[in-house]
Coordinates of C-alpha atoms (C1' of nucleotides) in Angstrom, one line a residue:
Chain A
M5 CA 17.2 -90.9 110.0
K6 CA 17.3 -88.9 106.8
E7 CA 17.9 -91.8 104.4
K8 CA 14.9 -93.4 105.8
S9 CA 12.5 -90.7 104.6
G10 CA 10.1 -92.1 102.1
G11 CA 9.3 -94.6 104.9
V12 CA 6.6 -94.7 107.4
F13 CA 5.9 -91.0 107.8
E14 CA 5.8 -90.1 104.1
E15 CA 3.5 -93.0 103.5
L16 CA 1.2 -91.8 106.2
L17 CA 1.3 -88.3 104.8
E18 CA 0.5 -89.4 101.3
T19 CA -2.6 -91.3 102.3
Q20 CA -5.9 -89.6 102.4
Q21 CA -6.4 -87.5 105.5
I22 CA -9.5 -88.7 107.3
F23 CA -9.4 -86.2 110.1
D24 CA -9.0 -82.5 109.9
D25 CA -8.8 -82.1 113.6
R26 CA -10.1 -84.9 115.7
E27 CA -10.2 -82.8 118.8
Y28 CA -13.6 -81.6 117.6
L29 CA -14.8 -85.1 117.8
R30 CA -14.0 -85.7 121.4
S31 CA -16.8 -85.3 123.9
S32 CA -14.5 -83.3 126.2
Y33 CA -14.4 -80.5 123.6
V34 CA -16.7 -77.6 124.4
P35 CA -18.2 -76.3 121.2
E36 CA -19.3 -72.7 120.8
N37 CA -22.6 -73.8 119.3
L38 CA -24.8 -76.3 121.1
P39 CA -27.7 -77.4 118.9
H40 CA -31.1 -78.1 120.5
R41 CA -30.1 -76.6 123.8
E42 CA -31.4 -73.1 123.1
E43 CA -34.1 -73.4 125.7
Q44 CA -31.7 -74.4 128.4
I45 CA -29.1 -71.9 127.5
D46 CA -31.7 -69.1 127.5
K47 CA -33.0 -70.1 130.9
L48 CA -29.5 -70.4 132.4
A49 CA -28.4 -67.1 130.8
R50 CA -31.3 -65.3 132.4
I51 CA -30.2 -66.6 135.8
W52 CA -26.6 -65.8 135.4
V53 CA -27.0 -62.4 134.0
A54 CA -27.8 -61.4 137.5
P55 CA -24.2 -60.8 138.8
L56 CA -23.5 -58.6 135.8
R57 CA -26.2 -56.4 137.1
G58 CA -24.9 -56.6 140.6
E59 CA -27.5 -59.0 141.9
T60 CA -27.0 -62.4 143.5
P61 CA -27.6 -65.2 141.0
S62 CA -30.2 -67.9 142.0
N63 CA -29.0 -71.3 142.9
V64 CA -29.7 -73.8 140.2
F65 CA -30.1 -77.6 139.9
I66 CA -29.4 -79.0 136.5
Y67 CA -30.7 -82.5 135.7
G68 CA -30.0 -84.7 132.8
K69 CA -28.5 -88.1 131.9
T70 CA -25.0 -88.6 130.7
G71 CA -24.3 -87.1 127.3
T72 CA -27.1 -84.6 127.3
G73 CA -24.8 -81.6 127.2
K74 CA -25.1 -80.4 130.8
T75 CA -21.5 -79.9 131.5
A76 CA -20.7 -78.6 128.0
T77 CA -23.5 -76.0 128.3
V78 CA -22.5 -74.9 131.7
K79 CA -18.8 -74.6 130.8
Y80 CA -19.7 -72.7 127.6
L81 CA -21.9 -70.2 129.5
M82 CA -19.3 -69.7 132.2
E83 CA -16.6 -68.9 129.7
E84 CA -19.0 -66.3 128.1
L85 CA -19.9 -64.9 131.5
E86 CA -16.3 -64.5 132.6
G87 CA -15.5 -62.9 129.3
V88 CA -18.3 -60.3 129.6
A89 CA -17.5 -59.8 133.2
S90 CA -13.9 -58.9 132.5
D91 CA -15.0 -56.5 129.7
L92 CA -17.2 -54.7 132.2
S93 CA -14.5 -55.1 134.9
K94 CA -16.7 -56.9 137.3
E95 CA -15.3 -59.5 139.7
I96 CA -17.0 -62.7 138.8
E97 CA -15.2 -66.0 139.4
V98 CA -16.3 -69.5 138.6
S99 CA -15.2 -72.5 140.6
Y100 CA -15.7 -75.9 139.1
L101 CA -15.7 -79.0 141.3
N102 CA -16.3 -82.5 140.1
C103 CA -17.8 -84.3 143.1
E104 CA -16.8 -87.7 141.8
V105 CA -13.2 -86.6 142.7
V106 CA -13.9 -84.1 145.4
D107 CA -16.3 -86.3 147.4
T108 CA -16.1 -85.3 151.0
K109 CA -17.2 -82.3 153.0
Y110 CA -13.7 -81.4 153.9
R111 CA -12.4 -81.8 150.3
V112 CA -15.2 -79.7 148.9
L113 CA -14.6 -76.8 151.3
A114 CA -10.8 -77.1 151.0
T115 CA -10.8 -77.2 147.2
L116 CA -13.2 -74.3 147.0
A117 CA -11.1 -72.3 149.4
N118 CA -8.0 -72.9 147.5
N119 CA -9.6 -72.1 144.2
V120 CA -10.9 -68.8 145.5
R121 CA -7.5 -68.1 147.0
E122 CA -5.8 -68.6 143.7
E123 CA -8.2 -66.3 141.8
L124 CA -7.6 -63.7 144.5
I125 CA -3.9 -63.9 144.2
D126 CA -4.3 -63.3 140.5
G127 CA -6.6 -60.4 141.1
V128 CA -4.8 -58.3 143.6
D129 CA -1.3 -57.0 144.3
V130 CA 1.1 -59.6 145.3
E131 CA 2.4 -57.6 148.3
D132 CA -1.0 -58.1 150.0
L133 CA -0.3 -61.8 150.1
S134 CA 0.8 -61.8 153.8
D135 CA -2.8 -60.8 154.8
F136 CA -4.2 -63.8 153.1
P137 CA -5.4 -66.8 155.0
D138 CA -3.1 -69.8 154.5
E139 CA -3.6 -72.3 151.8
V140 CA -5.7 -75.1 153.1
P141 CA -3.9 -78.5 153.2
M142 CA -5.7 -81.4 151.7
T143 CA -6.0 -82.9 155.2
G144 CA -5.5 -82.0 158.8
W145 CA -7.6 -79.0 159.7
P146 CA -10.9 -79.2 161.5
T147 CA -13.7 -78.8 159.0
D148 CA -15.2 -75.6 160.6
E149 CA -11.8 -73.9 160.4
V150 CA -11.7 -74.6 156.7
Y151 CA -15.2 -73.1 156.4
E152 CA -14.1 -70.0 158.3
N153 CA -11.1 -69.7 156.0
L154 CA -13.3 -70.0 153.0
V155 CA -15.6 -67.3 154.3
E156 CA -12.7 -65.0 154.9
L157 CA -11.3 -65.5 151.4
L158 CA -14.7 -65.0 149.8
D159 CA -15.3 -61.8 151.7
Y160 CA -11.9 -60.4 151.0
R161 CA -13.3 -58.2 148.2
E162 CA -16.6 -57.5 146.6
Q163 CA -17.2 -60.3 144.1
F164 CA -19.5 -62.9 142.8
I165 CA -18.5 -66.5 142.9
I166 CA -20.4 -69.2 141.0
V167 CA -19.7 -72.6 142.4
I168 CA -20.4 -75.5 140.1
L169 CA -20.8 -78.9 141.7
D170 CA -20.7 -81.4 138.8
E171 CA -22.1 -84.9 139.6
I172 CA -23.5 -83.5 142.8
D173 CA -25.5 -86.7 143.4
R174 CA -22.2 -88.3 144.4
L175 CA -22.2 -86.2 147.5
V176 CA -25.7 -87.2 148.5
S177 CA -25.2 -90.9 148.0
K178 CA -22.0 -90.8 150.1
G179 CA -24.0 -89.1 152.9
T180 CA -22.0 -85.9 152.8
S181 CA -24.9 -83.8 151.9
D182 CA -24.4 -81.5 155.0
V183 CA -21.8 -79.7 153.0
L184 CA -24.6 -78.7 150.7
Y185 CA -26.4 -77.2 153.7
L186 CA -23.3 -75.2 154.5
L187 CA -23.1 -73.9 150.9
S188 CA -26.7 -73.1 150.8
R189 CA -26.4 -70.7 153.7
L190 CA -23.0 -69.4 152.8
N191 CA -24.5 -66.0 151.7
S192 CA -25.8 -65.2 155.1
D193 CA -22.2 -65.3 156.5
L194 CA -20.9 -63.0 153.8
T195 CA -21.0 -59.2 153.5
N196 CA -18.9 -58.3 150.5
A197 CA -19.2 -61.4 148.3
K198 CA -22.2 -63.3 146.9
V199 CA -22.2 -67.0 146.0
G200 CA -24.4 -68.8 143.6
V201 CA -24.4 -72.6 143.6
V202 CA -24.9 -74.8 140.5
G203 CA -25.6 -78.5 141.1
I204 CA -25.3 -80.8 138.1
S205 CA -26.8 -84.2 138.5
N206 CA -27.1 -87.3 136.4
D207 CA -29.8 -88.6 138.6
L208 CA -33.2 -87.1 138.1
E209 CA -34.4 -88.4 141.4
F210 CA -31.6 -87.4 143.6
A211 CA -33.2 -84.3 145.0
S212 CA -36.0 -86.3 146.5
D213 CA -33.9 -87.8 149.2
L214 CA -32.4 -84.4 150.1
D215 CA -33.2 -82.4 153.2
P216 CA -36.1 -80.2 152.2
R217 CA -34.3 -77.1 153.5
I218 CA -31.3 -77.8 151.2
K219 CA -33.6 -78.7 148.4
S220 CA -35.6 -75.4 148.5
S221 CA -32.5 -73.3 149.0
L222 CA -30.2 -74.8 146.4
G223 CA -33.0 -75.7 143.9
E224 CA -34.4 -72.2 143.5
E225 CA -34.3 -72.8 139.8
E226 CA -34.3 -76.2 137.9
V227 CA -33.3 -76.8 134.4
V228 CA -33.8 -80.2 132.8
F229 CA -31.7 -81.5 129.9
P230 CA -33.8 -84.2 128.1
P231 CA -32.0 -86.9 126.1
Y232 CA -31.4 -86.1 122.4
N233 CA -33.4 -87.9 119.8
A234 CA -31.9 -89.3 116.7
P235 CA -32.4 -86.2 114.4
Q236 CA -31.0 -84.0 117.1
L237 CA -28.0 -86.2 117.5
E238 CA -27.5 -86.0 113.7
D239 CA -27.4 -82.3 113.9
I240 CA -24.7 -82.4 116.6
L241 CA -22.6 -84.9 114.7
E242 CA -23.0 -83.0 111.5
E243 CA -21.7 -79.9 113.2
R244 CA -18.7 -81.5 114.8
S245 CA -17.8 -83.6 111.7
E246 CA -17.6 -80.5 109.5
K247 CA -14.7 -79.3 111.6
G248 CA -13.4 -82.7 112.7
F249 CA -13.3 -84.6 109.4
S250 CA -11.8 -83.7 106.1
D251 CA -14.4 -82.5 103.5
G252 CA -16.5 -85.2 101.9
I253 CA -14.8 -88.0 103.7
L254 CA -18.0 -89.3 105.3
E255 CA -20.2 -91.5 103.2
D256 CA -23.9 -91.0 103.2
G257 CA -25.6 -92.6 106.1
V258 CA -22.6 -92.7 108.4
I259 CA -23.9 -89.9 110.7
R260 CA -27.4 -91.2 110.6
L261 CA -26.2 -94.6 111.7
C262 CA -24.2 -93.3 114.6
A263 CA -27.1 -91.1 115.7
A264 CA -29.5 -94.0 115.5
H265 CA -27.2 -96.3 117.6
A266 CA -26.8 -93.6 120.3
A267 CA -30.5 -92.6 120.3
R268 CA -31.3 -96.2 121.2
K269 CA -28.8 -95.9 124.1
H270 CA -30.7 -93.1 125.9
G271 CA -29.7 -90.3 123.5
D272 CA -26.2 -90.0 124.7
A273 CA -24.3 -87.6 122.5
R274 CA -21.0 -88.7 124.1
K275 CA -21.5 -92.2 122.8
A276 CA -22.5 -90.9 119.4
L277 CA -19.3 -88.9 119.1
D278 CA -17.1 -91.7 120.3
M279 CA -18.6 -94.0 117.7
L280 CA -18.1 -91.5 114.9
R281 CA -14.5 -90.8 115.9
N282 CA -13.8 -94.5 116.3
A283 CA -15.3 -95.2 112.9
G284 CA -12.9 -92.5 111.5
E285 CA -10.0 -94.1 113.3
I286 CA -10.8 -97.5 111.9
A287 CA -11.1 -96.1 108.4
E288 CA -7.7 -94.5 108.9
E289 CA -6.2 -97.7 110.0
E290 CA -7.6 -99.5 107.0
K291 CA -6.2 -96.7 104.8
S292 CA -9.7 -96.3 103.4
K293 CA -10.6 -93.3 101.3
K294 CA -13.9 -92.8 102.9
V295 CA -15.6 -93.5 106.2
T296 CA -18.4 -95.9 105.5
T297 CA -21.3 -97.4 107.4
S298 CA -19.4 -100.6 107.8
H299 CA -16.7 -98.7 109.7
V300 CA -19.4 -97.5 112.0
T301 CA -20.6 -101.0 112.6
K302 CA -17.0 -102.1 113.3
A303 CA -16.6 -99.1 115.7
S304 CA -19.8 -100.0 117.5
K305 CA -18.5 -103.6 118.0
K306 CA -15.1 -102.4 119.1
I307 CA -16.6 -100.0 121.6
E308 CA -18.8 -102.8 123.0
R309 CA -15.8 -105.2 123.1
D310 CA -13.6 -102.7 124.9
R311 CA -16.4 -102.0 127.4
M312 CA -16.8 -105.7 128.1
E313 CA -13.1 -106.3 128.4
E314 CA -12.8 -103.6 130.9
A315 CA -15.8 -104.8 132.8
V316 CA -14.4 -108.4 132.9
E317 CA -10.9 -107.3 133.9
S318 CA -12.2 -105.1 136.7
L319 CA -14.3 -107.9 138.2
P320 CA -13.5 -109.1 141.7
N321 CA -11.5 -112.4 141.7
Q322 CA -14.4 -114.5 142.9
S323 CA -16.6 -113.3 140.1
K324 CA -13.9 -114.0 137.6
L325 CA -13.7 -117.5 138.9
V326 CA -17.5 -117.9 138.5
L327 CA -17.2 -116.6 135.0
M328 CA -14.4 -119.0 134.3
S329 CA -16.6 -121.9 135.5
V330 CA -19.3 -120.9 133.1
L331 CA -16.7 -120.9 130.3
V332 CA -15.3 -124.3 131.3
L333 CA -18.7 -125.8 131.4
Q334 CA -19.8 -124.3 128.1
E335 CA -16.7 -125.6 126.4
R336 CA -17.2 -129.0 127.9
K337 CA -20.8 -129.8 127.3
S338 CA -22.2 -126.8 125.5
S339 CA -25.0 -124.6 126.7
R340 CA -27.6 -125.5 129.4
V341 CA -25.3 -124.5 132.2
S342 CA -27.1 -124.5 135.5
T343 CA -26.4 -122.9 138.8
G344 CA -25.6 -126.2 140.4
D345 CA -23.1 -127.1 137.7
I346 CA -21.4 -123.8 138.0
Y347 CA -21.1 -124.1 141.8
E348 CA -19.4 -127.5 141.6
V349 CA -16.9 -126.4 139.0
Y350 CA -16.4 -123.1 140.9
S351 CA -15.7 -124.7 144.2
S352 CA -13.1 -127.1 142.8
L353 CA -11.5 -124.2 140.9
C354 CA -11.5 -122.4 144.2
Q355 CA -9.7 -125.2 146.0
Q356 CA -7.3 -125.4 143.2
Q357 CA -6.4 -121.8 143.8
G358 CA -6.4 -122.3 147.5
W359 CA -9.1 -119.7 147.9
E360 CA -12.0 -119.6 150.3
V361 CA -15.1 -121.2 148.8
L362 CA -18.1 -118.9 148.9
S363 CA -21.6 -120.1 149.7
R364 CA -24.2 -121.2 147.1
R365 CA -26.3 -118.2 147.9
R366 CA -23.4 -115.8 147.3
V367 CA -22.4 -117.5 144.0
S368 CA -26.0 -117.3 142.9
G369 CA -25.9 -113.6 143.6
L370 CA -22.6 -113.2 141.7
I371 CA -24.2 -114.9 138.7
S372 CA -27.1 -112.4 138.9
E373 CA -24.5 -109.6 139.0
L374 CA -22.8 -110.9 135.9
D375 CA -26.2 -111.1 134.3
M376 CA -26.9 -107.5 135.0
M377 CA -23.6 -106.4 133.6
G378 CA -24.4 -108.3 130.4
V379 CA -21.4 -110.6 130.7
V380 CA -23.6 -113.6 130.8
N381 CA -27.2 -114.2 130.1
A382 CA -29.2 -115.9 132.8
R383 CA -32.8 -116.9 132.8
V384 CA -34.8 -118.9 135.2
V385 CA -36.3 -122.1 133.8
S386 CA -38.2 -124.8 135.4
N387 CA -37.4 -128.5 134.6
G388 CA -40.4 -129.8 136.4
R389 CA -39.5 -132.5 138.8
H390 CA -35.9 -131.6 138.2
G391 CA -36.4 -128.3 139.9
R392 CA -35.9 -124.7 139.0
T393 CA -32.6 -123.2 138.1
K394 CA -31.0 -120.5 136.1
E395 CA -29.8 -121.3 132.6
V396 CA -26.6 -119.4 132.1
E397 CA -25.0 -118.5 128.8
L398 CA -21.7 -116.7 128.2
K399 CA -22.3 -113.4 126.3
V400 CA -18.7 -112.5 125.6
D401 CA -15.9 -113.9 123.6
P402 CA -14.3 -116.9 125.5
L403 CA -10.9 -115.7 124.5
Q404 CA -11.5 -112.4 126.0
V405 CA -12.5 -114.0 129.3
R406 CA -9.4 -116.1 129.2
S407 CA -7.1 -113.2 128.7
A408 CA -8.8 -111.1 131.3
V409 CA -8.9 -113.8 133.9
Q410 CA -5.5 -115.5 133.4
D411 CA -3.6 -112.6 134.8
E412 CA -4.8 -113.5 138.3
I413 CA -5.8 -117.1 137.9
Y414 CA -3.8 -120.0 136.7
V415 CA -6.2 -122.8 135.8
Q416 CA -4.4 -126.1 135.7
D417 CA -5.8 -129.3 134.4
L418 CA -9.3 -128.5 133.4
D419 CA -10.1 -132.1 132.8
S420 CA -9.9 -133.0 136.5
L421 CA -12.8 -130.8 137.2
P422 CA -16.0 -132.4 138.1
V423 CA -18.8 -132.8 135.6
R424 CA -22.2 -133.7 136.9
K425 CA -23.9 -136.5 135.1
Q426 CA -25.9 -135.1 132.3
K427 CA -29.5 -135.2 133.3
R428 CA -32.2 -136.1 130.9
L429 CA -34.3 -133.2 129.8
G430 CA -37.4 -132.8 127.8
Chain B
dA26 C1' -54.4 -133.9 142.5
dA27 C1' -50.5 -134.3 145.1
dT28 C1' -45.7 -134.5 145.3
dC29 C1' -41.2 -132.9 145.1
dC30 C1' -37.0 -131.3 142.8
dA31 C1' -33.3 -127.7 142.6
dC32 C1' -32.9 -124.1 142.9
dA33 C1' -34.5 -118.5 143.3
dG34 C1' -34.2 -114.8 146.0
dG35 C1' -35.8 -112.2 150.5
dA36 C1' -34.5 -111.2 155.5
dA37 C1' -31.5 -110.9 159.2
dG38 C1' -27.4 -110.8 161.1
dC39 C1' -22.1 -111.3 161.2
dC40 C1' -17.5 -109.6 160.2
dC41 C1' -14.2 -106.5 158.8
dG42 C1' -11.9 -102.3 157.2
dG43 C1' -11.8 -97.5 157.1
dG44 C1' -13.1 -92.9 158.3
dA45 C1' -15.1 -89.7 161.7
dA46 C1' -15.6 -88.4 166.4
dC47 C1' -14.1 -88.4 171.0
Chain C
dG27 C1' -4.9 -93.4 170.8
dT28 C1' -9.7 -95.4 171.3
dT29 C1' -14.4 -95.8 170.3
dC30 C1' -18.1 -95.5 167.3
dC31 C1' -20.4 -95.9 163.2
dC32 C1' -21.2 -97.3 158.5
dG33 C1' -21.3 -99.8 154.3
dG34 C1' -20.2 -103.8 151.7
dG35 C1' -19.4 -108.6 151.3
dC36 C1' -20.8 -112.6 153.0
dT37 C1' -23.4 -116.5 155.5
dT38 C1' -27.4 -118.7 157.4
dC39 C1' -32.0 -119.5 157.3
dC40 C1' -35.8 -119.2 155.2
dT41 C1' -40.1 -119.3 152.1
dG42 C1' -41.6 -119.7 147.4
dT43 C1' -42.3 -122.0 143.0
dG44 C1' -43.3 -124.2 137.7
dG45 C1' -44.1 -128.2 136.1
dA46 C1' -42.6 -133.3 135.2
dT47 C1' -43.6 -137.2 137.7
dT48 C1' -46.2 -140.1 140.6

DNA sequence: AATCCACAGGAAGCCCGGGAAC
DNA sequence: GTTCCCGGGCTTCCTGTGGATT
């Protein structure tokens, strides 16, 4: 190995360092300073100071779209809270659940119980362990027994527990909102401990189809995180890039461009950061001395491409076949692809694969779905006597479609596919 | 003005797999 | 285990429609 020094690694070391520490440029990183969230932080801090004073904290609903800093703000405040609590030797525990993963009544209660149990084991002498309720298995117990177990664990000592339910709207849409009812009245079953519930939702409307009792009890306080505008995003990016990038590596306008892109996409700070980091990575690959706006443009395209590729790959097989039909038709006779054309090609492709042929109605629906995803562009046009149809146009790179689709589908002999006689138009 | 094409897209109901309740 | 229920994918049937053609 030694004689090879001077090779790859040294070369890499000699080139200009783009990143100082790219961790700061990831959206998962929780910064200690959250620009333009002073109002929300202030409001939440007022709520969560309660347990430090020995009072029960109010339950809170937090609303805001993705990338508006909800989770980061809450995590930051919780760290602070736990820090201050241990200074004052108060028992305050935080239990964080992501409801996208923990998405049933049983799992919420079980995960919560096990979290509480773990904290408890850390907090008290190990010899007491035999008194503890058992660990809840991830399946098997009746739900009410899990609940009793949880209550027992919570009440084991005087303490405050803050339960954070991230992506809480997932619970409601899956119809498991009765667990929220249980949580909302948890305090009435407790004597030593007090629980505060924090619900974080991407969906601003989600509370509207919630049982009014749950709504009023869990939503005692509401905090809204509005989307960032472009200047605010710039501030955030500025702050992160100071730590994340080497000094002076960013060309003027790079941050502004990233912010502008993301501001157009609903003020999503996560997207803005991804774009900035990607731009840096592209600059690094190109061994560039600076990160320029053209790197940002490339990053933006790359992100879009990756998104599309993932979308196409994760499509159900039937949809892939429909997409393939659009591709075939477009290559064959260029543009002006109509639903009827697609259906014919689709059904023969289907037979070729030995698959069931879906109905016209369904295929029409699948085309609409592809349209909504942005994989194709479909618009309804009327050709007078020749009827109304959708004109479909591929919106992604044909090569991408090919590579994504070919894993599952082997298309043989495209020339044998039917082509409808070209009708006269205009 | 009336006709009629080639679909769009809504409504209702079927089927099937999986999870909860019995 | 069985039964029940639910949601999603799908079909069938249907009504609606913009504008070239008659």
